[in-house]
Amino acid sequence: MKILLIFTIAGLCLGGCLTPASKINDVRLGMTKSEVIAVMGTPGSITADQTAEYLNYALAEGMRTGTAATQTPFEIKIVNGKVVSYGRAGAPRGGGGGPIIIPPPVIIH
């Protein structure tokens, strides 16, 4: 019985760290940081580099299907106080990223 209680409490605590993936549908380019936080909730972390600030979230996908939620890292890029991009963390960012084309191997006879 104690083990069930421990797992229940742990699940509730961990579940509170995840943001439902559907909330991202309300994020728009040009929103302020305050507007994003009002829609998405407090980010799991905030990181920055010399040009931008990143609001980092863990999105919970699969919660509506009754299956265990999968956690997807997601970031929102803020420049000069406004959202300029958002998407899965680690996805290629702008700047000519496009697909990588690998040519077929050269066959020498």
XYZ file of C-alpha atoms in Angstrom:
109
model
C 0.000 0.000 0.000
C 2.836 2.391 0.847
C 4.484 1.718 -2.513
C 1.270 2.589 -4.363
C 1.043 5.837 -2.413
C 4.677 6.687 -3.210
C 4.161 6.074 -6.946
C 0.956 8.112 -6.936
C 2.646 11.078 -5.272
C 5.670 10.802 -7.588
C 3.392 10.716 -10.631
C 1.530 13.804 -9.521
C 4.775 15.671 -8.871
C 6.292 14.732 -12.217
C 3.064 15.418 -14.066
C 3.112 18.963 -12.763
C 6.395 19.589 -14.605
C 4.872 18.820 -18.004
C 2.888 21.246 -20.158
C 0.037 19.824 -22.281
C 1.147 19.880 -25.937
C -2.151 21.471 -27.019
C -1.157 24.747 -25.337
C 1.477 25.394 -27.993
C -1.340 26.017 -30.481
C -1.988 29.336 -28.730
C 1.586 30.636 -29.101
C 2.078 33.165 -31.908
C 5.031 35.028 -33.377
C 5.296 38.512 -31.911
C 3.866 37.574 -28.506
C 5.644 38.997 -25.475
C 7.379 36.802 -22.915
C 4.581 37.599 -20.432
C 1.918 36.533 -22.933
C 3.725 33.245 -23.596
C 3.971 32.491 -19.883
C 0.270 33.328 -19.463
C -0.563 30.758 -22.178
C 2.055 28.070 -21.511
C 2.730 28.470 -17.800
C 6.117 28.873 -16.166
C 8.911 27.370 -18.304
C 10.967 24.500 -16.930
C 14.050 26.624 -17.533
C 15.168 29.780 -19.280
C 18.422 29.891 -21.229
C 20.060 32.651 -23.240
C 22.878 33.419 -25.610
C 24.188 36.769 -26.843
C 21.234 37.332 -29.164
C 18.191 35.618 -27.657
C 16.429 34.193 -24.633
C 14.870 30.707 -24.763
C 11.880 29.552 -22.729
C 12.252 25.779 -22.373
C 9.232 23.549 -21.817
C 8.624 19.810 -21.562
C 5.458 19.141 -23.553
C 3.340 16.138 -22.616
C 2.057 14.303 -25.675
C -0.309 11.353 -25.541
C -2.199 12.386 -22.398
C -5.597 12.385 -24.134
C -5.241 8.858 -25.452
C -4.987 7.414 -21.974
C -1.445 6.232 -22.570
C 1.586 7.414 -20.676
C 2.598 10.881 -21.767
C 5.790 11.226 -23.736
C 7.923 14.230 -22.913
C 8.994 16.433 -25.830
C 11.523 19.234 -25.199
C 10.242 22.463 -26.728
C 11.727 25.953 -26.860
C 10.398 29.423 -27.560
C 12.945 31.972 -28.789
C 12.524 35.545 -27.553
C 14.419 38.450 -29.171
C 13.883 42.034 -28.006
C 11.016 40.847 -25.813
C 9.050 39.162 -28.634
C 8.643 35.578 -29.886
C 10.582 35.139 -33.131
C 10.439 31.332 -33.362
C 9.284 28.241 -31.509
C 9.550 24.510 -32.000
C 11.025 21.273 -30.742
C 14.289 21.828 -28.928
C 17.248 20.736 -31.005
C 15.415 21.184 -34.309
C 17.374 23.101 -36.945
C 16.939 26.845 -36.588
C 16.691 29.368 -39.409
C 19.658 30.586 -41.381
C 19.635 28.484 -44.520
C 19.342 25.181 -42.700
C 17.357 23.256 -45.366
C 17.620 19.524 -45.940
C 20.989 17.822 -46.205
C 21.328 16.046 -49.536
C 23.702 13.098 -49.609
C 24.731 12.100 -53.141
C 24.723 8.433 -54.105
C 28.052 6.607 -53.824
C 30.375 6.636 -56.823
C 30.912 3.159 -58.244
C 34.262 2.569 -59.938
C 34.547 -0.483 -62.199
